[in-house]
Structures are given as C-alpha cells and as structure tokens.
Backbone as JSON Lines, residues from 0, in Angstrom:
{"i":0,"aa":"M","n":[-25.5,-12.81,-39.13],"ca":[-25.06,-11.36,-39.28],"c":[-24.1,-10.58,-39.45]}
{"i":1,"aa":"T","n":[-23.69,-10.23,-39.94],"ca":[-21.84,-9.24,-40.13],"c":[-21.85,-8.03,-39.51]}
{"i":2,"aa":"H","n":[-20.73,-8.27,-38.61],"ca":[-20.44,-6.3,-38.4],"c":[-19.38,-6.13,-38.66]}
{"i":3,"aa":"S","n":[-19.76,-4.89,-38.87],"ca":[-18.23,-3.94,-39.33],"c":[-17.93,-2.67,-38.15]}
{"i":4,"aa":"M","n":[-17.64,-2.51,-38.81],"ca":[-16.44,-1.15,-37.97],"c":[-17.0,0.79,-39.3]}
{"i":5,"aa":"R","n":[-18.19,0.89,-38.63],"ca":[-18.04,2.26,-39.4],"c":[-17.12,3.32,-39.7]}
{"i":6,"aa":"T","n":[-16.33,3.99,-40.46],"ca":[-15.09,4.87,-40.93],"c":[-15.39,5.36,-41.01]}
{"i":7,"aa":"D","n":[-16.73,5.87,-41.45],"ca":[-17.37,7.35,-42.32],"c":[-17.52,8.32,-41.71]}
{"i":8,"aa":"T","n":[-17.5,8.34,-40.04],"ca":[-17.25,9.44,-38.76],"c":[-16.07,9.43,-38.2]}
{"i":9,"aa":"H","n":[-15.01,9.31,-38.78],"ca":[-13.93,9.55,-38.49],"c":[-12.88,10.78,-39.13]}
{"i":10,"aa":"S","n":[-12.88,10.95,-38.17],"ca":[-12.44,12.62,-38.28],"c":[-10.43,13.58,-37.59]}
{"i":11,"aa":"S","n":[-9.38,13.44,-37.94],"ca":[-8.5,13.49,-37.21],"c":[-8.62,14.83,-36.48]}
{"i":12,"aa":"H","n":[-9.3,15.84,-37.04],"ca":[-9.26,16.75,-36.41],"c":[-10.97,17.09,-35.57]}
{"i":13,"aa":"F","n":[-10.47,17.78,-34.55],"ca":[-12.07,17.55,-33.75],"c":[-12.93,18.2,-34.05]}
{"i":14,"aa":"G","n":[-13.57,19.48,-34.7],"ca":[-14.34,20.1,-35.37],"c":[-14.22,19.95,-36.63]}
{"i":15,"aa":"E","n":[-14.04,18.88,-37.09],"ca":[-15.14,18.36,-37.96],"c":[-15.69,17.05,-38.56]}
{"i":16,"aa":"G","n":[-16.31,17.09,-39.39],"ca":[-17.27,15.51,-39.93],"c":[-18.07,15.08,-38.71]}
{"i":17,"aa":"G","n":[-18.6,13.7,-38.85],"ca":[-19.74,13.42,-38.26],"c":[-21.12,13.72,-38.2]}
{"i":18,"aa":"G","n":[-21.86,12.92,-37.52],"ca":[-23.3,13.48,-36.43],"c":[-23.59,14.43,-35.77]}
{"i":19,"aa":"R","n":[-25.29,14.09,-35.18],"ca":[-24.88,14.8,-33.73],"c":[-24.78,13.65,-32.71]}
{"i":20,"aa":"R","n":[-24.28,12.5,-33.15],"ca":[-23.65,11.97,-31.73],"c":[-22.06,11.91,-31.68]}
{"i":21,"aa":"D","n":[-21.48,12.5,-32.36],"ca":[-19.72,12.56,-32.77],"c":[-19.65,13.95,-32.11]}
{"i":22,"aa":"S","n":[-20.67,14.8,-32.6],"ca":[-20.77,16.59,-32.16],"c":[-21.08,16.05,-30.28]}
{"i":23,"aa":"A","n":[-21.92,16.04,-29.99],"ca":[-21.98,16.09,-28.82],"c":[-20.79,15.31,-28.01]}
{"i":24,"aa":"A","n":[-20.01,14.03,-28.59],"ca":[-18.9,13.65,-28.08],"c":[-18.06,14.11,-28.0]}
{"i":25,"aa":"R","n":[-17.43,15.2,-29.35],"ca":[-16.75,16.34,-28.86],"c":[-16.9,17.79,-27.99]}
{"i":26,"aa":"Y","n":[-17.98,17.67,-27.71],"ca":[-18.46,19.06,-26.78],"c":[-18.88,18.32,-24.8]}
{"i":27,"aa":"A","n":[-18.37,17.12,-25.09],"ca":[-19.24,16.21,-23.64],"c":[-18.54,17.0,-22.57]}
{"i":28,"aa":"L","n":[-17.24,17.51,-22.46],"ca":[-16.09,17.77,-21.66],"c":[-16.98,19.29,-21.03]}
{"i":29,"aa":"L","n":[-17.31,20.28,-21.84],"ca":[-17.47,21.72,-22.33],"c":[-18.13,21.41,-20.99]}
{"i":30,"aa":"P","n":[-19.34,20.98,-20.49],"ca":[-19.92,21.65,-19.2],"c":[-19.26,21.26,-17.78]}
{"i":31,"aa":"L","n":[-18.34,20.08,-17.87],"ca":[-17.26,20.23,-16.75],"c":[-16.65,20.68,-16.28]}
{"i":32,"aa":"R","n":[-15.94,21.28,-17.5],"ca":[-14.99,22.35,-17.47],"c":[-15.99,23.6,-16.95]}
{"i":33,"aa":"I","n":[-16.1,23.94,-17.78],"ca":[-17.45,25.14,-17.08],"c":[-17.85,24.83,-15.73]}
{"i":34,"aa":"F","n":[-18.34,24.8,-15.43],"ca":[-18.68,23.53,-14.35],"c":[-17.19,23.96,-13.31]}
{"i":35,"aa":"L","n":[-16.42,23.12,-13.15],"ca":[-15.09,23.17,-12.46],"c":[-14.48,24.61,-12.82]}
{"i":36,"aa":"G","n":[-14.05,25.4,-13.4],"ca":[-13.99,26.28,-13.88],"c":[-14.34,27.86,-12.81]}
{"i":37,"aa":"V","n":[-15.55,27.97,-13.23],"ca":[-16.52,28.75,-12.23],"c":[-16.21,28.53,-10.88]}
{"i":38,"aa":"T","n":[-16.67,27.53,-11.01],"ca":[-16.57,26.46,-9.45],"c":[-14.84,27.3,-8.31]}
{"i":39,"aa":"F","n":[-13.86,26.95,-8.97],"ca":[-13.04,26.85,-8.48],"c":[-12.71,28.7,-8.25]}
{"i":40,"aa":"I","n":[-13.0,29.52,-9.45],"ca":[-12.89,30.92,-9.47],"c":[-13.44,31.24,-8.16]}
{"i":41,"aa":"Y","n":[-14.69,30.97,-8.31],"ca":[-15.53,31.55,-7.47],"c":[-15.17,31.14,-5.54]}
{"i":42,"aa":"A","n":[-14.36,29.9,-5.51],"ca":[-13.61,29.82,-4.16],"c":[-12.93,30.31,-4.12]}
{"i":43,"aa":"G","n":[-12.11,30.37,-4.54],"ca":[-10.61,31.57,-4.69],"c":[-11.08,32.99,-4.46]}
{"i":44,"aa":"L","n":[-12.3,33.49,-5.23],"ca":[-12.68,34.84,-4.99],"c":[-13.31,34.94,-3.21]}
{"i":45,"aa":"D","n":[-13.87,34.3,-3.18],"ca":[-14.89,33.29,-1.39],"c":[-13.71,33.98,-0.43]}
{"i":46,"aa":"K","n":[-12.94,33.12,-0.56],"ca":[-11.81,33.11,0.22],"c":[-10.91,34.88,0.24]}
{"i":47,"aa":"L","n":[-10.81,35.39,-0.8],"ca":[-9.72,35.99,-0.66],"c":[-10.64,37.55,-0.3]}
{"i":48,"aa":"T","n":[-12.24,37.79,-0.46],"ca":[-13.06,38.73,-0.17],"c":[-13.23,38.9,1.05]}
{"i":49,"aa":"D","n":[-12.98,37.27,1.76],"ca":[-13.97,37.14,3.32],"c":[-12.88,37.23,4.29]}
{"i":50,"aa":"S","n":[-12.93,38.58,4.94],"ca":[-12.03,39.27,5.77],"c":[-11.3,38.45,7.01]}
{"i":51,"aa":"A","n":[-12.85,37.23,7.78],"ca":[-12.85,36.48,8.14],"c":[-11.81,35.15,8.33]}
{"i":52,"aa":"F","n":[-12.02,34.93,7.17],"ca":[-11.03,33.42,6.93],"c":[-9.86,33.47,6.7]}
{"i":53,"aa":"M","n":[-9.0,34.66,6.32],"ca":[-7.65,35.09,6.1],"c":[-7.31,35.78,7.21]}
{"i":54,"aa":"K","n":[-7.0,34.79,8.98],"ca":[-6.69,35.21,10.24],"c":[-6.78,33.5,10.37]}
{"i":55,"aa":"D","n":[-5.26,33.5,11.44],"ca":[-4.93,33.08,12.19],"c":[-5.84,31.74,13.06]}
{"i":56,"aa":"S","n":[-6.49,33.13,13.73],"ca":[-7.9,32.45,14.32],"c":[-8.9,33.53,14.47]}
{"i":57,"aa":"G","n":[-9.84,32.77,15.28],"ca":[-11.01,33.34,15.18],"c":[-12.05,33.36,13.89]}
{"i":58,"aa":"S","n":[-13.51,33.08,14.53],"ca":[-14.12,32.25,13.61],"c":[-14.7,32.54,12.55]}
{"i":59,"aa":"G","n":[-14.93,31.03,11.54],"ca":[-14.48,31.22,10.36],"c":[-12.84,31.37,9.49]}
{"i":60,"aa":"S","n":[-12.51,31.48,10.78],"ca":[-10.49,31.18,10.04],"c":[-10.5,30.08,8.98]}
{"i":61,"aa":"I","n":[-9.46,30.39,9.11],"ca":[-8.69,29.26,8.15],"c":[-7.83,28.63,9.38]}
{"i":62,"aa":"G","n":[-7.02,29.59,10.2],"ca":[-6.29,28.91,11.16],"c":[-7.33,27.81,12.05]}
{"i":63,"aa":"D","n":[-8.62,28.11,12.15],"ca":[-9.53,27.3,13.53],"c":[-9.93,26.24,13.0]}
{"i":64,"aa":"M","n":[-10.44,26.3,11.13],"ca":[-10.64,24.94,10.67],"c":[-9.87,24.1,10.39]}
{"i":65,"aa":"M","n":[-8.08,24.61,10.64],"ca":[-7.71,23.33,10.52],"c":[-7.21,23.03,11.43]}
{"i":66,"aa":"R","n":[-7.19,23.61,12.62],"ca":[-7.33,23.04,14.28],"c":[-7.79,22.24,14.64]}
{"i":67,"aa":"A","n":[-9.22,22.03,13.47],"ca":[-10.39,21.47,13.63],"c":[-10.51,20.5,12.88]}
{"i":68,"aa":"V","n":[-10.07,20.13,12.43],"ca":[-10.32,19.01,11.23],"c":[-8.65,18.29,11.65]}
{"i":69,"aa":"R","n":[-7.77,19.01,12.34],"ca":[-6.67,18.62,12.48],"c":[-6.57,16.97,12.32]}
{"i":70,"aa":"D","n":[-7.25,16.25,13.89],"ca":[-7.07,15.17,14.33],"c":[-7.97,14.27,13.61]}
{"i":71,"aa":"S","n":[-9.17,14.69,13.05],"ca":[-9.78,13.84,11.72],"c":[-9.03,13.66,10.67]}
{"i":72,"aa":"S","n":[-8.27,14.55,9.97],"ca":[-7.65,13.84,8.77],"c":[-6.85,12.77,8.61]}
{"i":73,"aa":"A","n":[-6.51,12.85,7.57],"ca":[-5.86,11.05,6.85],"c":[-4.76,10.94,7.41]}
{"i":74,"aa":"I","n":[-4.06,13.01,6.88],"ca":[-2.8,13.22,7.01],"c":[-2.4,14.67,8.07]}
{"i":75,"aa":"P","n":[-2.51,14.2,9.58],"ca":[-2.15,15.34,9.93],"c":[-1.48,15.89,9.89]}
{"i":76,"aa":"A","n":[0.09,15.85,9.62],"ca":[1.35,16.54,9.06],"c":[1.04,17.22,8.15]}
{"i":77,"aa":"L","n":[0.16,17.02,7.07],"ca":[-0.08,17.83,5.74],"c":[-0.89,19.61,6.78]}
{"i":78,"aa":"V","n":[-1.22,18.62,7.8],"ca":[-2.5,20.27,8.52],"c":[-1.66,20.65,9.18]}
{"i":79,"aa":"D","n":[-0.72,20.06,10.32],"ca":[0.74,20.73,10.86],"c":[1.44,21.74,9.97]}
{"i":80,"aa":"L","n":[1.04,21.21,8.64],"ca":[2.26,22.07,7.64],"c":[1.39,23.57,7.54]}
{"i":81,"aa":"S","n":[0.23,23.41,7.25],"ca":[-0.29,24.5,7.17],"c":[-0.54,25.56,8.43]}
{"i":82,"aa":"L","n":[-0.26,24.63,9.87],"ca":[-0.4,25.82,10.75],"c":[0.8,26.26,10.99]}
{"i":83,"aa":"K","n":[1.76,25.65,10.51],"ca":[2.75,27.08,10.38],"c":[2.57,28.64,10.19]}
{"i":84,"aa":"S","n":[1.82,28.3,9.11],"ca":[1.51,30.16,8.64],"c":[-0.19,29.67,8.05]}
{"i":85,"aa":"P","n":[-1.32,30.03,8.62],"ca":[-2.65,29.43,7.85],"c":[-2.76,30.83,7.42]}
{"i":86,"aa":"V","n":[-1.81,31.82,7.09],"ca":[-2.92,32.81,6.02],"c":[-2.36,32.67,5.07]}
{"i":87,"aa":"G","n":[-0.98,32.84,5.5],"ca":[0.12,32.05,3.89],"c":[-0.66,31.07,3.05]}
{"i":88,"aa":"F","n":[-1.3,29.91,4.0],"ca":[-1.79,28.64,3.23],"c":[-3.07,29.15,2.86]}
{"i":89,"aa":"G","n":[-3.59,30.07,3.4],"ca":[-5.4,30.41,3.24],"c":[-5.23,31.24,1.59]}
{"i":90,"aa":"Y","n":[-4.23,32.24,1.77],"ca":[-3.52,32.52,0.14],"c":[-3.14,31.81,-0.89]}
{"i":91,"aa":"A","n":[-2.71,30.82,-0.63],"ca":[-1.75,29.49,-1.48],"c":[-3.17,28.68,-1.77]}
{"i":92,"aa":"I","n":[-3.9,28.53,-0.79],"ca":[-5.35,27.51,-1.73],"c":[-6.16,29.17,-2.56]}
{"i":93,"aa":"A","n":[-6.09,30.14,-2.33],"ca":[-7.1,30.45,-2.8],"c":[-6.88,31.03,-4.56]}
{"i":94,"aa":"F","n":[-5.05,31.76,-4.23],"ca":[-4.41,31.86,-5.49],"c":[-4.36,30.53,-6.64]}
{"i":95,"aa":"G","n":[-3.77,29.52,-6.03],"ca":[-4.23,28.58,-6.66],"c":[-5.89,27.93,-7.2]}
{"i":96,"aa":"E","n":[-6.67,28.14,-5.95],"ca":[-8.27,28.08,-7.34],"c":[-7.63,28.76,-8.36]}
{"i":97,"aa":"L","n":[-7.99,29.83,-8.11],"ca":[-8.04,30.85,-8.57],"c":[-7.4,30.49,-10.3]}
{"i":98,"aa":"A","n":[-6.35,30.83,-10.37],"ca":[-5.24,29.42,-11.28],"c":[-6.16,28.88,-11.99]}
{"i":99,"aa":"V","n":[-6.08,27.7,-10.92],"ca":[-6.9,26.6,-11.78],"c":[-7.8,26.83,-12.5]}
{"i":100,"aa":"G","n":[-8.85,27.69,-12.0],"ca":[-10.36,28.22,-12.85],"c":[-10.16,28.75,-13.91]}
{"i":101,"aa":"I","n":[-9.22,29.86,-13.49],"ca":[-9.28,31.0,-14.77],"c":[-8.43,30.04,-16.14]}
{"i":102,"aa":"G","n":[-7.64,29.03,-15.67],"ca":[-6.99,27.93,-17.05],"c":[-8.19,26.81,-17.43]}
{"i":103,"aa":"T","n":[-8.93,26.84,-16.28],"ca":[-9.77,25.31,-17.1],"c":[-10.76,26.45,-18.26]}
{"i":104,"aa":"L","n":[-11.23,27.19,-17.24],"ca":[-12.5,28.6,-18.05],"c":[-11.42,28.32,-19.6]}
{"i":105,"aa":"L","n":[-10.42,28.73,-19.24],"ca":[-10.15,29.19,-20.53],"c":[-8.91,28.55,-21.52]}
{"i":106,"aa":"G","n":[-8.85,27.13,-21.07],"ca":[-8.69,25.75,-21.87],"c":[-6.91,26.43,-22.1]}
{"i":107,"aa":"L","n":[-6.96,27.37,-21.1],"ca":[-5.29,27.62,-20.75],"c":[-4.19,26.24,-20.27]}
{"i":108,"aa":"L","n":[-2.7,25.78,-20.88],"ca":[-2.39,24.93,-19.82],"c":[-3.25,23.93,-19.12]}
{"i":109,"aa":"A","n":[-4.5,23.28,-20.08],"ca":[-5.74,22.81,-19.37],"c":[-5.08,21.66,-18.68]}
{"i":110,"aa":"R","n":[-4.27,20.99,-19.06],"ca":[-4.0,19.69,-18.05],"c":[-3.14,20.35,-17.05]}
{"i":111,"aa":"L","n":[-2.66,20.96,-17.37],"ca":[-1.85,21.71,-15.46],"c":[-3.3,21.75,-14.58]}
{"i":112,"aa":"A","n":[-3.76,23.33,-15.01],"ca":[-4.83,23.37,-14.8],"c":[-5.53,22.45,-13.98]}
{"i":113,"aa":"A","n":[-5.73,21.43,-14.6],"ca":[-7.15,20.07,-14.07],"c":[-6.09,19.15,-13.11]}
{"i":114,"aa":"L","n":[-4.48,19.53,-13.05],"ca":[-3.7,18.79,-12.32],"c":[-3.68,19.42,-11.04]}
{"i":115,"aa":"G","n":[-3.64,20.23,-11.43],"ca":[-3.66,21.4,-10.33],"c":[-5.32,20.95,-9.68]}
{"i":116,"aa":"G","n":[-6.18,21.3,-10.0],"ca":[-7.08,21.23,-8.95],"c":[-7.39,20.02,-8.82]}
{"i":117,"aa":"A","n":[-6.63,19.21,-9.39],"ca":[-7.29,17.46,-8.37],"c":[-5.98,17.56,-7.22]}
{"i":118,"aa":"L","n":[-5.25,18.19,-7.92],"ca":[-3.71,17.96,-6.02],"c":[-4.66,19.28,-5.42]}
{"i":119,"aa":"I","n":[-5.57,19.52,-5.05],"ca":[-6.09,21.33,-4.56],"c":[-7.19,20.08,-4.05]}
{"i":120,"aa":"S","n":[-8.08,19.53,-4.67],"ca":[-9.19,18.5,-4.28],"c":[-8.47,17.71,-3.48]}
{"i":121,"aa":"L","n":[-7.92,16.79,-3.84],"ca":[-7.37,15.69,-2.94],"c":[-6.23,16.32,-1.77]}
{"i":122,"aa":"S","n":[-5.95,17.56,-1.79],"ca":[-5.77,17.89,-0.66],"c":[-7.09,18.55,0.85]}
{"i":123,"aa":"L","n":[-7.51,18.3,0.14],"ca":[-8.74,19.3,0.46],"c":[-9.57,17.63,1.29]}
{"i":124,"aa":"W","n":[-9.59,17.1,0.73],"ca":[-10.2,15.49,0.56],"c":[-9.11,14.98,1.73]}
{"i":125,"aa":"L","n":[-7.86,15.05,1.78],"ca":[-7.3,13.95,3.06],"c":[-7.45,15.03,4.35]}
{"i":126,"aa":"T","n":[-7.53,16.19,4.34],"ca":[-7.31,17.12,5.06],"c":[-9.08,17.44,5.73]}
{"i":127,"aa":"V","n":[-9.26,18.35,4.79],"ca":[-10.77,18.58,5.36],"c":[-11.86,18.38,5.87]}
{"i":128,"aa":"S","n":[-11.87,17.21,4.39],"ca":[-13.26,16.0,4.1],"c":[-13.09,14.76,4.6]}
{"i":129,"aa":"W","n":[-12.21,14.48,5.34],"ca":[-11.75,13.02,5.15],"c":[-12.17,12.41,6.24]}
{"i":130,"aa":"A","n":[-13.23,13.05,7.36],"ca":[-13.72,12.56,8.17],"c":[-15.12,12.66,7.62]}
{"i":131,"aa":"S","n":[-15.99,13.11,6.65],"ca":[-17.06,12.9,6.55],"c":[-17.73,10.83,5.92]}
{"i":132,"aa":"D","n":[-18.39,11.06,6.9],"ca":[-19.22,9.38,6.69],"c":[-20.87,9.3,6.55]}
{"i":133,"aa":"P","n":[-21.5,9.09,5.66],"ca":[-20.27,8.63,4.84],"c":[-19.28,9.53,3.68]}
{"i":134,"aa":"Y","n":[-18.62,8.58,3.49],"ca":[-17.89,9.09,2.39],"c":[-18.41,10.2,1.3]}
{"i":135,"aa":"Y","n":[-19.03,9.72,1.5],"ca":[-19.49,11.13,-0.32],"c":[-20.2,11.89,0.03]}
{"i":136,"aa":"Y","n":[-20.83,12.84,1.45],"ca":[-20.94,13.57,1.53],"c":[-20.04,14.71,1.51]}
{"i":137,"aa":"G","n":[-18.62,14.64,1.52],"ca":[-17.53,15.02,1.3],"c":[-17.02,15.4,0.01]}
{"i":138,"aa":"N","n":[-17.56,16.52,-0.51],"ca":[-17.5,17.51,-1.96],"c":[-15.65,17.36,-2.56]}
{"i":139,"aa":"D","n":[-14.83,17.29,-1.47],"ca":[-13.46,17.09,-1.76],"c":[-13.49,15.63,-2.62]}
{"i":140,"aa":"L","n":[-13.31,14.61,-2.13],"ca":[-13.24,13.27,-3.28],"c":[-14.4,13.5,-4.55]}
{"i":141,"aa":"A","n":[-15.89,13.94,-4.94],"ca":[-16.42,14.01,-6.44],"c":[-15.67,15.38,-6.94]}
{"i":142,"aa":"Y","n":[-15.04,16.44,-6.76],"ca":[-14.27,17.07,-6.97],"c":[-13.29,16.19,-8.0]}
{"i":143,"aa":"L","n":[-12.21,15.92,-7.26],"ca":[-10.62,14.76,-7.36],"c":[-11.06,13.62,-8.78]}
{"i":144,"aa":"M","n":[-12.59,13.11,-8.29],"ca":[-13.59,12.3,-9.51],"c":[-12.81,13.35,-11.05]}
{"i":145,"aa":"A","n":[-13.5,14.34,-11.37],"ca":[-14.21,15.32,-11.7],"c":[-12.75,15.75,-12.68]}
{"i":146,"aa":"W","n":[-11.86,16.12,-12.14],"ca":[-10.71,16.54,-12.74],"c":[-10.45,15.64,-13.59]}
{"i":147,"aa":"T","n":[-10.41,14.7,-13.29],"ca":[-9.31,12.98,-14.24],"c":[-10.01,13.61,-15.69]}
{"i":148,"aa":"P","n":[-11.05,13.37,-16.59],"ca":[-11.29,13.72,-17.47],"c":[-10.73,14.72,-18.29]}
{"i":149,"aa":"L","n":[-10.02,16.13,-17.06],"ca":[-9.48,16.89,-17.71],"c":[-8.11,16.8,-18.26]}
{"i":150,"aa":"I","n":[-7.52,15.74,-17.05],"ca":[-6.1,15.77,-17.08],"c":[-6.12,14.31,-17.95]}
{"i":151,"aa":"L","n":[-6.77,13.47,-18.5],"ca":[-6.91,12.62,-19.53],"c":[-6.29,13.56,-21.71]}
{"i":152,"aa":"A","n":[-7.9,14.29,-21.28],"ca":[-8.28,14.98,-22.45],"c":[-7.73,16.42,-22.9]}
{"i":153,"aa":"G","n":[-7.63,17.13,-21.67],"ca":[-7.09,18.62,-22.07],"c":[-8.58,18.91,-22.21]}
{"i":154,"aa":"A","n":[-8.22,20.29,-23.32],"ca":[-9.56,20.78,-23.2],"c":[-9.19,21.48,-24.78]}
{"i":155,"aa":"P","n":[-9.95,20.02,-25.76],"ca":[-9.62,20.13,-27.31],"c":[-10.38,21.36,-27.99]}
{"i":156,"aa":"L","n":[-11.56,21.65,-27.63],"ca":[-12.03,22.58,-28.49],"c":[-12.52,24.3,-27.36]}
{"i":157,"aa":"L","n":[-12.98,25.2,-28.4],"ca":[-13.16,25.89,-27.65],"c":[-12.06,26.35,-26.5]}
{"i":158,"aa":"S","n":[-10.95,26.39,-26.41],"ca":[-9.83,27.14,-25.87],"c":[-8.68,27.43,-26.46]}
{"i":159,"aa":"V","n":[-7.58,28.35,-25.57],"ca":[-7.07,28.35,-26.24],"c":[-5.65,28.1,-26.56]}
{"i":160,"aa":"D","n":[-5.93,26.72,-25.48],"ca":[-4.27,25.06,-25.96],"c":[-5.12,24.68,-27.84]}
{"i":161,"aa":"A","n":[-6.26,24.71,-27.92],"ca":[-6.46,24.28,-29.44],"c":[-6.92,25.08,-29.72]}
{"i":162,"aa":"A","n":[-6.66,26.73,-29.47],"ca":[-6.4,27.26,-31.1],"c":[-4.52,27.33,-30.91]}
{"i":163,"aa":"L","n":[-3.71,27.38,-30.23],"ca":[-2.35,27.4,-30.14],"c":[-1.98,26.32,-31.31]}
{"i":164,"aa":"R","n":[-3.26,25.38,-30.92],"ca":[-2.41,23.85,-31.2],"c":[-3.08,24.29,-33.28]}
{"i":165,"aa":"S","n":[-4.03,24.76,-33.57],"ca":[-5.02,25.14,-35.09],"c":[-3.32,25.95,-35.66]}
{"i":166,"aa":"R","n":[-2.97,26.86,-35.05],"ca":[-2.2,28.11,-34.87],"c":[-0.6,26.97,-35.27]}
{"i":167,"aa":"R","n":[-0.21,26.15,-34.63],"ca":[0.43,25.43,-35.19],"c":[0.55,24.55,-36.02]}
{"i":168,"aa":"R","n":[-0.71,24.42,-36.59],"ca":[-0.64,23.03,-37.75],"c":[-0.99,24.16,-38.57]}
{"i":169,"aa":"Q","n":[-1.16,24.65,-39.01],"ca":[-1.45,25.83,-39.94],"c":[0.35,26.23,-40.09]}
{"i":170,"aa":"R","n":[0.92,26.56,-39.4],"ca":[2.24,26.76,-39.34],"c":[2.65,25.87,-40.08]}
{"i":171,"aa":"T","n":[3.16,24.97,-39.92],"ca":[4.04,23.4,-40.39],"c":[3.19,22.81,-41.27]}
{"i":172,"aa":"G","n":[1.83,23.32,-41.85],"ca":[1.11,23.04,-43.13],"c":[0.86,21.44,-42.5]}
{"i":173,"aa":"G","n":[0.67,20.81,-41.75],"ca":[0.05,19.54,-41.13],"c":[-0.53,19.21,-39.6]}
{"i":174,"aa":"Y","n":[-0.45,18.17,-39.84],"ca":[-1.6,17.74,-38.33],"c":[-0.5,17.43,-37.63]}
{"i":175,"aa":"R","n":[-0.58,18.46,-35.89],"ca":[-0.04,17.71,-35.28],"c":[-0.58,17.66,-33.72]}
C-alpha cells in the first residue's frame, strides 16, 4: 500500500479552499475566543459593579479575600504586594480583565490580549486558587491552559487583526 500526502487542500490564506474538515479547523479557536472574551468582560464588569468588592475590608471585599488566601498561596509576596493597596489591585485586575476580554472578542492584538489573560490567570492561580484540593477544582489553572492556543495562534479569522493583515496584504500586493 502506498501512502501519499494530500496537497489539494493546502491554501496560503485562512479563508480559502478545503472542505468541511479544513473549514472546521480554521474556525476551531473561535468558540474558545468567544468564551474567554465574554467571560473576562463579565468578570471585569462584575468586579467594577460590586460595591462590596472594591473595598479594603468587609464581607466580599478584595482586601478580605486577599488576606484570607495569603497563607495558602504559592507566592505570599504577591499577595502582600496586592495588600499594599487592595482597592488599586482590584481595579487593576478588573480593568485588565476588561481589556483582555475586549481584545480577545474583537481579535485586536489577540496574542497580546491572550498573554494578558494568561498572566491574570497565572497570578490568580498562584494566589487565590492555589490551595484548591484537588488542583482541578481551581478554575484559574484551566483558564491559564485555555489561553495557550490563543497565544500561539492569535485570532486568524473574524478579527480586527485579520482585517488589518488582509488590508496590508492588499496594499503590498502579496501575501505577508
């Protein structure tokens, strides 16, 4: 039996050629992008609109939450840093989540947005959800892993990045 490589479905641009399988492969990251984008926008807005969260102390406050996880975190120094200004840290996380979510949904600087999402997830995993036992009960590690394909691939379809790439390609008259 002879094996050969199929060359009839190769295309240099994401939107061209191929069958259903190729089309599904091109769009495979879109559901992940939508989920992470919507989730991070929601998380940022949820923090910004929760009057109890953006306080130094009190039930449901960022300050009390960080004090509660300090001794069980992987990097207590990170928690100590956040405790210097819990409200400022809360706003930084909330606006960071918003920026990451919007960038991911729009596909604007998608790799950078995904890296930001991964860094937020990493910091939350090492501080807030580190003590989850078993480890898979803490969702921050799963979010960290979910960002990885988007860091690697970006947003090749249905994105501002793809539109800008296409526009540059048209201006230069070739593939870039």
